[in-house]
Coordinates of C-alpha atoms in Angstrom, one line a residue:
X169 CA 22.5 2.1 -13.9
X170 CA 21.3 3.6 -17.2
X171 CA 17.8 3.3 -18.7
X172 CA 18.8 0.4 -21.0
X173 CA 20.2 -1.6 -18.0
X174 CA 17.1 -0.9 -16.0
X175 CA 14.9 -2.1 -18.8
X176 CA 16.8 -5.4 -18.8
X177 CA 16.2 -6.0 -15.1
X178 CA 13.6 -8.6 -14.3
X179 CA 12.1 -10.3 -11.3
X180 CA 10.6 -13.8 -10.7
X181 CA 6.9 -13.8 -10.0
X182 CA 3.6 -15.6 -10.4
X183 CA 1.7 -15.0 -13.7
X184 CA -2.0 -14.3 -13.3
X185 CA -4.9 -14.8 -15.7
X186 CA -5.3 -11.0 -16.2
X187 CA -1.7 -10.5 -17.3
X188 CA -0.4 -9.2 -13.9
X189 CA 2.4 -10.8 -12.0
X190 CA 2.4 -11.5 -8.3
X191 CA 5.4 -11.4 -6.0
X192 CA 3.6 -13.4 -3.3
X193 CA 1.1 -16.3 -3.7
X194 CA -1.5 -15.8 -1.0
X195 CA -4.7 -17.7 -0.5
X196 CA -7.0 -15.0 0.8
X197 CA -10.0 -15.7 3.1
X198 CA -12.0 -12.6 2.5
X199 CA -14.8 -11.5 4.9
X200 CA -17.6 -9.7 3.1
X201 CA -18.8 -8.1 6.3
X202 CA -17.7 -7.8 9.9
X203 CA -20.3 -10.5 10.9
X204 CA -18.1 -13.2 9.4
X205 CA -14.7 -12.1 10.7
X206 CA -14.8 -14.9 13.3
X207 CA -15.4 -17.5 10.7
X208 CA -12.5 -16.3 8.6
X209 CA -10.4 -16.3 11.8
X210 CA -11.3 -19.9 12.5
X211 CA -10.4 -21.0 9.0
X212 CA -7.1 -19.2 9.0
X213 CA -6.2 -20.8 12.3
X214 CA -6.8 -24.3 11.0
X215 CA -5.2 -24.0 7.5
X216 CA -1.5 -23.1 7.1
X217 CA -0.7 -21.0 4.1
X218 CA -3.8 -18.8 4.1
X219 CA -4.1 -15.1 5.0
X220 CA -7.1 -13.1 6.2
X221 CA -7.9 -9.8 7.8
X222 CA -10.9 -8.5 9.7
X223 CA -13.3 -6.2 8.0
X224 CA -13.6 -2.9 9.9
X225 CA -16.4 -2.4 12.4
X226 CA -18.2 0.2 10.4
X227 CA -19.4 0.4 6.8
X228 CA -18.8 4.1 6.3
X229 CA -21.2 6.9 6.9
X230 CA -22.5 7.5 3.4
X231 CA -23.2 5.6 0.2
X232 CA -19.9 6.8 -1.2
X233 CA -18.1 5.5 1.8
X234 CA -19.7 2.1 1.4
X235 CA -18.6 2.0 -2.2
X236 CA -15.1 2.9 -1.1
X237 CA -15.0 0.0 1.4
X238 CA -16.3 -2.4 -1.3
X239 CA -13.5 -1.1 -3.6
X240 CA -11.0 -1.7 -0.8
X241 CA -12.2 -5.3 -0.2
X242 CA -12.3 -6.3 -3.9
X243 CA -9.0 -4.5 -4.6
X244 CA -7.2 -6.5 -2.0
X245 CA -8.7 -9.7 -3.5
X246 CA -7.7 -8.6 -7.0
X247 CA -4.1 -7.8 -6.0
X248 CA -1.6 -9.8 -8.1
X249 CA -0.2 -11.3 -5.0
X250 CA -3.4 -13.2 -4.4
X251 CA -3.5 -16.7 -6.0
X252 CA -7.0 -17.8 -4.8
X253 CA -9.8 -16.3 -2.9
X254 CA -12.4 -17.8 -0.5
X255 CA -15.2 -15.2 0.0
X256 CA -17.3 -15.6 3.1
X257 CA -20.6 -13.8 3.3
X258 CA -23.9 -13.5 5.2
X259 CA -27.2 -14.7 3.7
X260 CA -28.2 -13.2 0.4
X261 CA -30.1 -10.0 1.0
X262 CA -28.6 -9.3 4.4
X263 CA -27.2 -5.8 4.9
X264 CA -26.1 -3.3 2.4
X265 CA -26.1 -4.3 -1.3
X266 CA -22.4 -3.3 -1.7
X267 CA -21.4 -6.2 0.5
X268 CA -23.5 -8.9 -1.0
X269 CA -21.3 -11.8 -2.1
X270 CA -22.5 -11.7 -5.6
X271 CA -21.7 -8.0 -5.9
X272 CA -18.2 -8.4 -4.5
X273 CA -17.6 -11.6 -6.6
X274 CA -18.5 -9.8 -9.8
X275 CA -15.7 -7.3 -9.3
X276 CA -13.2 -9.9 -8.0
X277 CA -13.8 -12.1 -11.0
X278 CA -12.3 -9.4 -13.2
X279 CA -8.8 -10.7 -12.1
X280 CA -9.5 -14.2 -13.4
X281 CA -8.3 -15.5 -10.0
X282 CA -10.0 -18.6 -8.7
X283 CA -12.9 -17.6 -6.4
X284 CA -14.9 -19.8 -4.1
X285 CA -17.9 -18.4 -2.2
X286 CA -19.6 -19.6 1.0
X287 CA -22.7 -18.0 2.5
X288 CA -23.6 -18.7 6.1
X289 CA -27.2 -19.7 5.4
X290 CA -26.2 -22.2 2.7
X291 CA -23.7 -23.9 5.0
X292 CA -26.0 -24.5 7.9
X293 CA -24.7 -21.6 10.1
X294 CA -21.5 -20.6 11.6
X295 CA -19.9 -24.0 12.4
X296 CA -21.0 -25.4 9.1
X297 CA -19.4 -22.5 7.3
X298 CA -16.2 -23.1 9.2
X299 CA -16.1 -26.8 8.3
X300 CA -16.7 -26.2 4.6
X301 CA -14.4 -23.2 4.6
X302 CA -11.5 -25.3 6.0
X303 CA -12.1 -28.0 3.4
X304 CA -12.1 -25.4 0.5
X305 CA -9.1 -23.5 1.9
X306 CA -7.0 -26.6 2.1
X307 CA -7.8 -27.3 -1.6
X308 CA -7.0 -23.7 -2.6
X309 CA -3.6 -23.9 -0.7
X310 CA -2.7 -27.1 -2.5
X311 CA -3.5 -25.5 -5.8
X312 CA -1.5 -22.4 -5.0
X313 CA 1.6 -24.3 -3.8
X314 CA 1.8 -26.0 -7.2
X315 CA 2.3 -22.6 -9.0
X316 CA 5.8 -21.7 -10.0
X317 CA 7.6 -18.4 -10.4
X318 CA 8.5 -17.1 -13.9
X319 CA 10.7 -14.3 -15.2
X320 CA 8.9 -11.0 -15.6
X321 CA 10.0 -7.5 -16.7
X322 CA 10.0 -4.6 -14.2
X323 CA 7.2 -3.1 -16.3
X324 CA 4.9 -5.6 -14.4
X325 CA 5.8 -4.1 -11.1
X326 CA 3.7 -1.6 -9.2
X327 CA 4.9 -0.1 -5.9
X328 CA 3.2 2.1 -3.3
X329 CA 5.3 4.5 -1.2
X330 CA 4.8 6.6 1.9
X331 CA 7.1 8.6 4.1
X332 CA 6.7 8.8 7.9
X333 CA 8.2 10.1 11.1
X334 CA 9.8 12.6 8.8
X335 CA 12.9 14.5 9.9
X336 CA 15.6 16.6 8.4
X337 CA 17.2 13.6 6.8
X338 CA 14.0 12.7 4.9
X339 CA 14.3 15.6 2.5
X340 CA 18.1 15.4 2.2
X341 CA 18.7 11.7 1.8
X342 CA 15.9 9.2 2.4
X343 CA 13.2 10.6 0.0
X344 CA 15.6 11.7 -2.8
X345 CA 17.2 8.2 -2.8
X346 CA 13.8 6.6 -3.1
X347 CA 13.0 9.1 -5.9
X348 CA 16.0 7.8 -7.8
X349 CA 14.7 4.3 -7.5
X350 CA 11.2 5.4 -8.6
X351 CA 12.7 7.1 -11.7
X352 CA 14.5 3.8 -12.6
X353 CA 11.3 1.8 -12.2
X354 CA 9.2 4.1 -14.3
X355 CA 11.9 4.2 -17.0
X356 CA 11.5 0.4 -17.1
X357 CA 7.8 0.8 -17.7
X358 CA 6.8 0.2 -14.1
X359 CA 4.3 2.0 -11.9
X360 CA 4.6 4.0 -8.7
X361 CA 1.8 5.3 -6.4
X362 CA 2.1 8.0 -3.8
X363 CA -0.4 9.8 -1.6
X364 CA -0.8 12.1 1.4
X365 CA -2.4 14.9 -0.6
X366 CA -2.3 17.4 2.3
X367 CA 1.4 16.9 2.5
X368 CA 1.8 18.3 -0.9
X369 CA 0.7 21.8 0.3
X370 CA 3.6 24.2 -0.3
X371 CA 5.2 21.9 -2.9
X372 CA 2.3 21.4 -5.3
X373 CA 3.9 23.5 -8.0
X374 CA 6.7 21.1 -8.4
X375 CA 4.2 18.4 -9.4
X376 CA 2.0 20.8 -11.4
X377 CA 5.1 21.4 -13.6
X378 CA 5.5 17.7 -14.1
X379 CA 1.8 16.9 -14.8
X380 CA 1.2 15.0 -18.0
X381 CA -1.7 17.2 -19.0
X382 CA -3.3 20.5 -17.9
X383 CA -6.3 18.4 -16.7
X384 CA -4.0 16.4 -14.3
X385 CA -2.5 19.7 -13.0
X386 CA -6.0 21.2 -12.4
X387 CA -7.3 18.1 -10.6
X388 CA -4.2 18.1 -8.3
X389 CA -4.8 21.8 -7.4
X390 CA -8.5 21.2 -6.8
X391 CA -7.8 18.4 -4.4
X392 CA -5.4 20.5 -2.4
X393 CA -7.9 23.3 -2.2
X394 CA -10.5 20.9 -1.1
X395 CA -8.3 19.6 1.7
X396 CA -7.7 23.1 3.0
X397 CA -11.4 24.0 2.7
X398 CA -12.3 20.8 4.6
X399 CA -10.0 21.7 7.5
X400 CA -11.2 25.3 7.5
X401 CA -14.9 24.2 7.7
X402 CA -14.2 22.7 11.2
X403 CA -12.1 25.6 12.3
X404 CA -8.6 24.1 11.6
X405 CA -5.7 25.4 9.7
X406 CA -3.7 22.5 8.2
X407 CA -0.5 24.4 8.6
X408 CA -1.0 24.5 12.4
X409 CA -1.7 20.8 12.8
X410 CA 1.0 19.6 10.4
X411 CA 3.9 19.1 10.9
X412 CA 2.9 16.8 13.8
X413 CA 4.9 16.9 17.1
X414 CA 7.2 14.1 16.1
X415 CA 8.2 16.0 13.0
X416 CA 8.8 19.2 15.0
X417 CA 10.9 17.4 17.6
X418 CA 13.0 15.9 14.7
X419 CA 13.8 19.4 13.2
X420 CA 11.0 20.1 10.7
X421 CA 9.5 23.6 11.2
X422 CA 6.8 24.1 8.7
X423 CA 4.4 22.2 6.5
X424 CA 6.0 23.7 3.4
X425 CA 9.4 22.3 4.5
X426 CA 7.9 18.9 5.2
X427 CA 6.1 18.9 1.8
X428 CA 9.2 19.8 -0.2
X429 CA 11.0 16.9 1.4
X430 CA 8.1 14.5 0.9
X431 CA 7.7 15.2 -2.8
X432 CA 11.3 14.2 -3.3
X433 CA 10.3 10.5 -3.1
X434 CA 8.3 10.9 -6.3
X435 CA 11.5 11.3 -8.4
X436 CA 11.5 13.5 -11.5
X437 CA 9.3 11.8 -14.0
X438 CA 5.9 13.2 -15.2
X439 CA 2.8 12.8 -13.1
X440 CA 0.5 10.5 -15.1
X441 CA -2.7 11.2 -13.2
X442 CA -4.7 11.4 -9.9
X443 CA -6.6 8.5 -8.4
X444 CA -9.3 8.1 -5.9
X445 CA -8.7 6.1 -2.8
X446 CA -8.0 2.4 -3.8
X447 CA -8.5 3.2 -7.5
X448 CA -6.2 1.4 -9.9
X449 CA -4.1 3.3 -12.4
X450 CA -5.0 2.8 -16.1
X451 CA -1.5 2.8 -17.4
X452 CA 2.1 2.7 -16.1
X453 CA 3.8 5.8 -14.6
X454 CA 3.7 7.9 -11.5
X455 CA 0.2 8.4 -9.9
X456 CA -1.1 10.3 -7.0
X457 CA -3.8 8.6 -4.9
X458 CA -5.9 11.1 -2.9
X459 CA -5.9 10.0 0.7
X460 CA -5.2 10.9 4.3
X461 CA -1.7 10.4 5.8
X462 CA -2.5 7.6 8.3
X463 CA -0.2 4.5 7.8
X464 CA -3.0 2.2 8.8
X465 CA -5.3 3.4 6.0
X466 CA -2.8 4.3 3.4
X467 CA -0.4 1.3 3.2
X468 CA -3.2 -1.3 2.6
X469 CA -4.9 1.0 0.1
X470 CA -1.8 0.8 -2.1
X471 CA -2.3 -3.0 -2.1
X472 CA -6.0 -2.5 -3.0
X473 CA -4.9 -0.3 -5.9
X474 CA -2.7 -3.1 -7.2
X475 CA 0.7 -2.5 -5.7
X476 CA 2.7 -5.7 -5.2
X477 CA 5.2 -4.0 -2.8
X478 CA 4.8 -1.1 -0.5
X479 CA 7.7 1.1 0.7
X480 CA 7.8 3.1 3.9
X481 CA 10.6 5.8 3.9
X482 CA 11.3 6.5 7.6
X483 CA 12.9 9.5 9.1
X484 CA 12.8 8.6 12.8
X485 CA 15.2 11.0 14.4
X486 CA 12.9 11.3 17.4
X487 CA 12.8 7.6 18.0
X488 CA 14.4 6.0 21.1
X489 CA 18.2 5.5 20.4
X490 CA 18.1 1.7 20.9
X491 CA 15.7 -1.0 19.9
X492 CA 13.1 1.5 18.8
X493 CA 9.6 0.3 18.0
X494 CA 8.2 1.6 14.7
X495 CA 4.9 3.1 13.9
X496 CA 4.1 0.6 11.1
X497 CA 5.3 -3.0 10.9
X498 CA 3.5 -4.5 7.9
X499 CA -0.1 -3.5 7.4
X500 CA 0.0 -4.1 3.7
X501 CA -2.2 -7.2 4.1
X502 CA -1.2 -8.9 0.9
X503 CA 1.6 -6.6 -0.2
X504 CA 5.0 -6.9 1.7
X505 CA 6.3 -3.7 3.3
X506 CA 9.9 -2.6 2.7
X507 CA 11.0 -0.1 5.4
X508 CA 13.9 2.2 4.4
X509 CA 15.6 5.1 6.0
X510 CA 18.2 7.7 5.1
X511 CA 18.9 8.5 8.7
X512 CA 22.0 6.7 10.0
X513 CA 20.7 7.0 13.6
X514 CA 17.5 5.3 12.7
X515 CA 19.4 2.5 11.0
X516 CA 21.2 1.9 14.3
X517 CA 18.2 2.3 16.5
X518 CA 15.7 0.2 14.5
X519 CA 18.0 -2.2 12.6
X520 CA 15.8 -5.2 13.2
X521 CA 12.9 -3.5 11.5
X522 CA 14.7 -1.8 8.7
X523 CA 15.1 -3.4 5.2
X524 CA 17.2 -0.8 3.5
X525 CA 19.5 1.9 4.9
X526 CA 20.6 4.8 2.7
X527 CA 22.3 6.6 5.6
X528 CA 25.5 6.4 3.7
X529 CA 24.4 9.5 1.7
X530 CA 24.7 11.7 4.8
X531 CA 27.8 9.9 5.9
X532 CA 29.5 10.6 2.6
X533 CA 30.0 7.0 1.7
X534 CA 27.2 6.6 -0.9
X535 CA 25.8 8.9 -3.6
X536 CA 22.1 9.4 -4.1
X537 CA 22.3 7.5 -7.4
X538 CA 24.0 4.6 -5.7
X539 CA 21.4 4.7 -2.9
X540 CA 18.6 4.6 -5.4
X541 CA 20.1 1.7 -7.2
X542 CA 20.4 -0.1 -3.8
X543 CA 16.7 0.5 -3.1
X544 CA 15.7 -0.8 -6.5
X545 CA 17.9 -3.9 -6.0
X546 CA 16.1 -4.6 -2.7
X547 CA 12.7 -4.1 -4.3
X548 CA 13.7 -6.8 -6.8
X549 CA 14.9 -9.1 -4.1
X550 CA 11.6 -8.8 -2.3
X551 CA 9.8 -9.3 -5.6
X552 CA 11.8 -12.5 -6.1
X553 CA 10.5 -13.8 -2.8
X554 CA 12.8 -12.8 0.0
X555 CA 10.8 -12.0 3.1
X556 CA 10.8 -8.4 4.3
X557 CA 11.5 -7.6 8.0
X558 CA 7.8 -7.1 8.6
X559 CA 6.9 -10.5 7.0
X560 CA 9.1 -12.3 9.5
X561 CA 6.9 -11.1 12.4
X562 CA 3.5 -12.8 13.1
X563 CA 1.8 -9.6 14.1
X564 CA -1.7 -8.7 12.7
X565 CA -1.1 -5.0 12.3
X566 CA -4.4 -3.1 12.4
X567 CA -5.7 -1.2 9.4
X568 CA -8.3 1.4 8.7
X569 CA -10.3 2.4 5.7
X570 CA -10.2 6.1 4.8
X571 CA -13.8 7.3 5.0
X572 CA -14.8 10.9 4.0
X573 CA -18.5 11.0 4.9
X574 CA -19.7 13.1 7.9
X575 CA -21.3 11.5 11.0
X576 CA -25.0 11.2 10.3

């Protein structure tokens, strides 16, 4: 598939007031604080067609952490996959200012999405908020179900991507195949986000050479130096704690080896810039989001940064050989997760969880270019509305928010 053919590809999605296009049409019940998680849970139980999640049990350790959590919450609400939002909050003036409903609403409103707000004190307490929330949620669902998909170019698509349970096949087949798909998406004007900054150590020069500007290259190098210094400050050497035991059991020997394989998923196009956790890119292209490697904090952060679809490239050679449980099912919250693997053994062991297998590359039945085209086609199918494997399971995968602040 050439560049011109890629540019002609399109998907069918939901046009939003801010010009973005959703691939899902969620009605989100958003808890402003942990105190109202139960209220959101009750509303979601009563109203089919809504989605919610439970705000984490802590608000961070510093002011910057609280801003990060607020950016996470508002980012999820602003995701193009969200049609309408019902924001549930405590009384005005309760708790930290970052989580006041008016502060969150001001940011969410930037998307132009319909937003309704309920505060517990103005609804007569917990039960009154549940009753009014159910009434509003039903109205929002009816409105959302009247929306229809329209044709949209691939330039309207943003993906997030992570690799996990990495093994020898990750750098040889799985990640390079994903990189081919990323190149095609970026050539079409789309956007791709990747992360796991510490897993760039040893491969950073490959990205430095692709940086759009010297400033982008310098920021990347500063971030990597900061990660190493942070580990050293508590007596750790990143190279001795990563690769993790699963990677070592699967045949990866050093962090540099793991990093060189991981960077393959970014393709070959220029690095447009570096983002903070949950920060949205300002233009199309390839972007690095600075974050830790945990699936539970990383996959939903891509959604908070605007990704409509998240991809998890799985190695998995150390998994049980039959009916293997995976480390991440679908914690994208509002963005569906596509799980892919270039390991033929993993495809056999975890077939019920896997959306795309590119194992044919190692078996000699498929080229990397063909595998990349296959991945892009599956991305478009998911964008058009086909459920991913994770979406067919009613399992509320836990999530975390990546906080940096020290315990105080």
